Coordinates of C-alpha atoms in Angstrom, one line a residue:
M1 CA 86.5 0.2 91.1
E2 CA 86.3 3.8 90.2
A3 CA 84.1 6.0 92.4
R4 CA 83.6 8.8 89.9
F5 CA 84.9 10.3 86.7
Q6 CA 84.9 14.1 86.5
G7 CA 85.2 15.6 83.0
V8 CA 86.0 13.5 80.0
E9 CA 88.2 16.1 78.5
A10 CA 90.3 16.6 81.6
Q11 CA 90.6 12.8 82.0
E12 CA 90.5 13.1 85.7
F13 CA 89.3 10.2 87.7
F14 CA 88.4 10.6 91.3
H15 CA 89.3 7.1 92.3
V16 CA 88.2 5.4 95.6
P17 CA 89.9 2.0 95.4
V18 CA 87.7 -0.7 96.8
L19 CA 89.2 -2.7 99.7
G20 CA 92.4 -0.7 99.4
G21 CA 93.8 -1.5 102.8
Q22 CA 93.0 -5.2 102.4
V23 CA 94.7 -5.3 99.0
I24 CA 97.9 -3.8 100.3
E25 CA 98.0 -6.1 103.3
G26 CA 97.1 -9.1 101.1
L27 CA 99.8 -8.3 98.5
A28 CA 102.3 -7.8 101.4
V29 CA 103.9 -4.9 99.5
R30 CA 107.6 -4.6 100.3
P31 CA 110.3 -2.0 99.6
G32 CA 111.8 -2.4 96.1
G33 CA 109.1 -4.7 95.0
H34 CA 107.6 -4.9 91.5
Y35 CA 103.8 -5.1 91.2
L36 CA 101.5 -5.6 88.2
D37 CA 98.1 -3.8 88.2
V38 CA 96.2 -5.3 85.2
T39 CA 93.2 -3.1 85.6
V40 CA 94.7 0.2 86.6
G41 CA 91.7 2.4 85.8
G42 CA 92.3 5.8 87.3
G43 CA 95.3 4.5 89.3
G44 CA 93.8 4.4 92.8
H45 CA 95.1 0.9 93.7
S46 CA 98.4 1.5 92.0
R47 CA 98.8 4.7 94.0
L48 CA 98.3 2.8 97.3
I49 CA 100.9 0.3 96.2
L50 CA 103.4 3.0 95.3
E51 CA 102.8 4.8 98.6
S52 CA 103.1 1.6 100.7
A53 CA 106.8 1.1 100.6
A54 CA 110.0 2.7 99.3
D55 CA 111.2 2.2 95.7
V56 CA 108.2 0.2 94.7
R57 CA 107.6 -0.2 90.9
V58 CA 104.3 -0.8 89.2
T59 CA 103.5 -2.0 85.7
A60 CA 100.0 -0.6 85.0
V61 CA 97.8 -2.2 82.3
D62 CA 94.4 -1.2 81.0
Q63 CA 92.4 -1.9 77.9
D64 CA 90.6 1.4 78.0
E65 CA 92.7 4.3 76.5
E66 CA 90.8 6.9 78.4
A67 CA 91.4 5.2 81.7
L68 CA 95.1 4.7 80.9
A69 CA 95.4 8.4 80.1
A70 CA 93.8 9.3 83.4
A71 CA 96.2 7.0 85.3
K72 CA 99.2 8.5 83.6
K73 CA 98.1 11.9 84.7
N74 CA 97.2 10.9 88.3
L75 CA 100.4 9.0 88.8
A76 CA 102.7 11.4 86.9
E77 CA 104.6 12.2 90.1
Y78 CA 106.1 8.7 90.0
G79 CA 107.6 9.2 86.5
V80 CA 106.9 7.5 83.2
S81 CA 108.5 4.6 81.7
V82 CA 111.1 5.0 78.9
R83 CA 108.7 3.2 76.6
E84 CA 106.2 6.0 77.1
A85 CA 108.6 8.9 77.3
S86 CA 108.8 9.8 73.6
P87 CA 105.5 9.9 71.8
S88 CA 107.3 10.6 68.5
G89 CA 109.0 7.3 68.8
E90 CA 112.5 8.8 68.9
A91 CA 114.8 7.5 71.6
P92 CA 115.7 10.1 74.2
P93 CA 119.4 11.0 74.7
F94 CA 121.5 8.5 76.6
A95 CA 121.8 10.6 79.7
Q96 CA 118.1 11.4 79.8
R97 CA 117.3 7.7 79.3
L98 CA 119.5 6.7 82.2
R99 CA 117.8 9.3 84.4
Q100 CA 114.4 8.0 83.3
E101 CA 115.3 4.4 84.0
K102 CA 116.4 5.4 87.5
E103 CA 113.4 7.6 88.3
A104 CA 110.5 6.0 86.6
R105 CA 108.4 3.8 89.0
V106 CA 105.4 3.2 86.7
Q107 CA 105.2 1.7 83.3
F108 CA 101.9 2.0 81.4
I109 CA 100.7 -0.6 78.9
Y110 CA 97.6 -0.4 76.7
S111 CA 96.3 -4.0 76.6
N112 CA 93.5 -6.3 77.7
F113 CA 94.9 -8.3 80.6
A114 CA 94.3 -11.6 78.7
A115 CA 96.4 -10.4 75.8
Y116 CA 99.2 -9.1 78.0
E117 CA 102.5 -11.0 77.7
F118 CA 103.1 -12.0 81.2
P119 CA 106.9 -12.2 81.8
P120 CA 107.8 -15.3 83.9
N121 CA 109.0 -14.9 87.5
T122 CA 108.9 -11.1 87.4
F123 CA 106.3 -9.7 89.9
D124 CA 106.1 -9.7 93.6
G125 CA 102.4 -9.1 93.4
I126 CA 99.6 -9.0 90.8
L127 CA 96.3 -7.2 91.2
A128 CA 93.1 -7.4 89.2
D129 CA 90.0 -5.3 90.0
L130 CA 87.3 -6.9 87.8
G131 CA 84.5 -4.4 88.6
V132 CA 83.1 -2.2 85.9
S133 CA 84.2 1.3 86.9
S134 CA 81.9 4.1 88.0
Y135 CA 83.5 6.1 85.2
H136 CA 82.0 3.6 82.7
L137 CA 78.7 3.8 84.4
D138 CA 78.6 7.5 84.8
Q139 CA 79.8 8.5 81.3
A140 CA 76.5 8.1 79.3
E141 CA 78.2 8.1 75.9
R142 CA 80.0 4.8 76.7
G143 CA 76.6 3.0 76.8
F144 CA 77.1 1.0 79.9
S145 CA 74.1 2.5 81.8
F146 CA 70.5 3.0 81.0
R147 CA 70.1 6.1 83.2
Q148 CA 70.7 8.4 80.2
A149 CA 70.1 7.9 76.5
A150 CA 73.3 6.9 74.6
N151 CA 74.3 4.6 71.8
L152 CA 74.4 0.9 72.7
D153 CA 78.2 0.6 72.8
M154 CA 79.6 -1.0 76.0
R155 CA 83.1 -1.6 74.7
M156 CA 85.8 -1.2 77.3
D157 CA 88.3 -1.2 74.4
R158 CA 87.0 0.9 71.6
G159 CA 89.3 -0.9 69.2
R160 CA 87.0 -3.9 69.4
S161 CA 84.4 -4.2 66.6
L162 CA 81.5 -5.8 68.4
T163 CA 79.1 -3.4 70.1
A164 CA 76.0 -4.0 72.2
A165 CA 73.9 -2.7 69.3
D166 CA 75.3 -5.4 67.1
V167 CA 74.2 -8.1 69.6
I168 CA 70.8 -6.6 70.3
N169 CA 69.8 -6.0 66.7
N170 CA 71.5 -8.9 64.8
W171 CA 71.5 -11.9 67.1
D172 CA 68.8 -14.5 67.0
E173 CA 66.1 -14.5 69.7
A174 CA 67.3 -17.8 71.1
D175 CA 70.9 -16.6 71.3
L176 CA 69.8 -13.4 73.1
A177 CA 67.7 -15.4 75.6
D178 CA 70.7 -17.7 76.2
I179 CA 73.2 -14.9 77.0
F180 CA 70.7 -13.1 79.2
F181 CA 70.2 -16.3 81.2
K182 CA 73.8 -17.4 81.2
Y183 CA 75.6 -14.1 81.8
G184 CA 72.9 -12.0 83.5
E185 CA 71.2 -14.9 85.4
E186 CA 68.0 -13.4 84.2
R187 CA 65.1 -15.8 84.8
L188 CA 62.7 -14.0 82.4
S189 CA 65.3 -14.1 79.6
R190 CA 63.0 -15.7 77.0
R191 CA 60.2 -13.1 77.2
I192 CA 62.7 -10.3 77.3
A193 CA 64.4 -11.6 74.2
R194 CA 61.1 -11.9 72.4
R195 CA 60.1 -8.3 73.2
I196 CA 63.5 -7.0 72.0
V197 CA 63.2 -8.8 68.7
E198 CA 59.6 -7.4 68.3
R199 CA 60.9 -3.8 68.8
R200 CA 64.2 -3.8 67.1
P201 CA 66.1 -2.0 65.7
L202 CA 66.9 -0.5 69.1
H203 CA 69.6 2.2 69.0
T204 CA 69.9 3.7 72.5
T205 CA 70.3 2.5 76.0
T206 CA 67.0 3.9 77.1
E207 CA 65.1 2.3 74.2
L208 CA 66.5 -1.0 75.2
A209 CA 65.7 -0.5 78.9
E210 CA 62.1 0.5 78.0
A211 CA 61.7 -2.6 75.9
I212 CA 62.9 -4.8 78.7
A213 CA 60.7 -3.1 81.3
S214 CA 57.6 -3.5 79.1
S215 CA 58.2 -7.2 78.8
V216 CA 58.1 -8.1 82.5
P217 CA 55.2 -8.2 85.0
P218 CA 54.6 -4.9 87.0
K219 CA 55.8 -6.5 90.3
Y220 CA 59.1 -7.3 88.6
R221 CA 59.2 -4.0 86.8
Y222 CA 59.1 -2.0 90.0
G223 CA 61.3 -4.3 92.1
R224 CA 64.5 -3.5 94.0
I225 CA 66.6 -3.3 90.9
H226 CA 65.7 -2.2 87.4
P227 CA 64.6 -5.1 85.2
A228 CA 67.3 -4.1 82.6
T229 CA 70.2 -4.4 85.1
R230 CA 70.9 -8.1 84.4
V231 CA 70.5 -7.8 80.7
F232 CA 73.0 -4.9 80.6
Q233 CA 75.4 -7.0 82.6
A234 CA 75.1 -9.9 80.2
L235 CA 75.6 -7.6 77.2
R236 CA 78.7 -6.0 78.7
I237 CA 80.2 -9.5 79.4
V238 CA 79.5 -10.6 75.9
V239 CA 80.8 -7.5 74.1
N240 CA 84.0 -7.5 76.1
D241 CA 84.4 -11.3 76.3
E242 CA 85.0 -10.8 80.0
L243 CA 84.7 -14.4 81.2
K244 CA 87.0 -15.8 78.6
S245 CA 89.5 -13.1 79.3
L246 CA 89.3 -13.9 83.0
E247 CA 89.9 -17.6 82.3
T248 CA 93.0 -16.7 80.2
F249 CA 94.3 -14.4 82.9
L250 CA 93.9 -16.9 85.7
D251 CA 95.8 -19.4 83.6
K252 CA 98.7 -17.1 82.7
A253 CA 99.2 -14.8 85.6
P254 CA 100.6 -17.2 88.2
N255 CA 103.6 -17.9 86.0
A256 CA 104.5 -14.2 86.2
L257 CA 104.9 -14.2 90.0
V258 CA 108.2 -14.7 91.8
P259 CA 108.2 -17.6 94.3
G260 CA 106.3 -16.3 97.3
G261 CA 104.6 -13.5 95.3
R262 CA 100.9 -12.9 95.7
I263 CA 97.9 -12.4 93.5
A264 CA 94.9 -10.5 94.6
I265 CA 91.6 -10.4 92.6
I266 CA 88.5 -8.4 93.4
S267 CA 85.3 -9.6 91.8
F268 CA 81.8 -8.1 91.9
H269 CA 79.3 -10.8 91.0
S270 CA 79.1 -14.6 91.1
L271 CA 80.0 -15.1 87.5
E272 CA 83.4 -13.6 88.2
D273 CA 83.9 -14.9 91.7
R274 CA 83.3 -18.6 90.9
P275 CA 86.1 -18.9 88.3
V276 CA 88.4 -16.8 90.5
K277 CA 87.7 -19.1 93.4
H278 CA 88.3 -22.3 91.4
G279 CA 91.1 -20.9 89.3
L280 CA 93.2 -19.9 92.3
R281 CA 92.4 -23.1 94.1
N282 CA 93.1 -25.4 91.2
S283 CA 96.4 -23.8 90.1
P284 CA 99.3 -26.1 90.8
L285 CA 101.5 -23.0 91.3
L286 CA 99.4 -21.3 94.0
K287 CA 98.4 -21.6 97.7
V288 CA 95.1 -19.9 98.5
L289 CA 95.4 -17.6 101.5
T290 CA 91.7 -16.6 101.8
K291 CA 89.4 -19.4 102.9
K292 CA 86.5 -17.0 102.4
P293 CA 86.5 -13.9 100.3
I294 CA 87.3 -10.6 102.0
I295 CA 84.4 -8.1 101.9
A296 CA 84.0 -4.4 102.5
S297 CA 83.2 -3.1 106.0
K298 CA 80.0 -1.3 106.8
E299 CA 82.1 1.9 107.0
E300 CA 83.5 1.4 103.5
I301 CA 80.1 0.6 102.1
E302 CA 78.7 3.8 103.5
R303 CA 81.6 5.8 101.9
N304 CA 81.4 3.9 98.6
P305 CA 78.1 2.0 98.1
R306 CA 79.5 0.2 95.0
S307 CA 81.9 -1.7 97.3
R308 CA 78.9 -3.6 98.7
S309 CA 79.3 -6.6 96.3
A310 CA 83.2 -6.6 96.2
K311 CA 84.9 -9.9 97.1
L312 CA 88.7 -10.1 97.4
R313 CA 90.6 -13.4 97.1
I314 CA 94.3 -13.8 97.6
A315 CA 96.8 -16.6 96.7
Q316 CA 100.5 -17.0 97.0
K317 CA 102.9 -18.6 94.6
L318 CA 104.6 -21.7 96.0
L319 CA 108.3 -21.5 96.9

């Protein structure tokens, strides 16, 4: 999970990787190993992997072009892949290509991890950090947060067509209530959906948050979390098809591990953790190494409060 994003134009993530030490230990990073980071974000976890042992290589995947651009910049010292070396599409000279092949330790790929073509028996370790990044929450224009007014977007991949505004303004009341309950675990889903339909069209994050707040009792409105929190989670999951993508990833990823290779997955809420737990346990290719999920220490939570809900599960491909 990203801790903060500083300056959209500069594309500079300040990335505090959640459970970083536990991830490296869990992946058992070894010299010369090849690792797949399917949610590279700003590159924090990938940097730890690259720093952990000599001649480690990383394939870095992300569905957000801005995040991928930041990772390329933050990991530039490790070289770029031949695939990324020539934006014009022209192949570099043979001598240059050989030098790049020798020096490049990171390859960047723009893709959702569910759409990624997992090459069989390739990686010594695979990492997925499923948490929405602080960059996405802190950049108002992306529409993930209701702290500032912004268009209702919420797309991780801006190439997708469906936005949160499409869902809020076009879907039936019953469908809205269903997704709020199913993906946000929101017990007041019906009354919230009713109020949204009464007030739509809604165009901004703050308009939506205000509509939600006005539909719930005062005690609920001024509770520990903002009453819009669960609805925004549900919308993000629907817009990005997150749970279906996770299901596909859990099915495909184990095949890409070499025998003895490990997969580490960090989740941030029960809707993610449950399929991760069962997906790892039910895979005929894997042996689960974590009986219980690994969680952040008090010290890490103090440094990075958003690590509070992180759960890390690790499994190993059978020999």
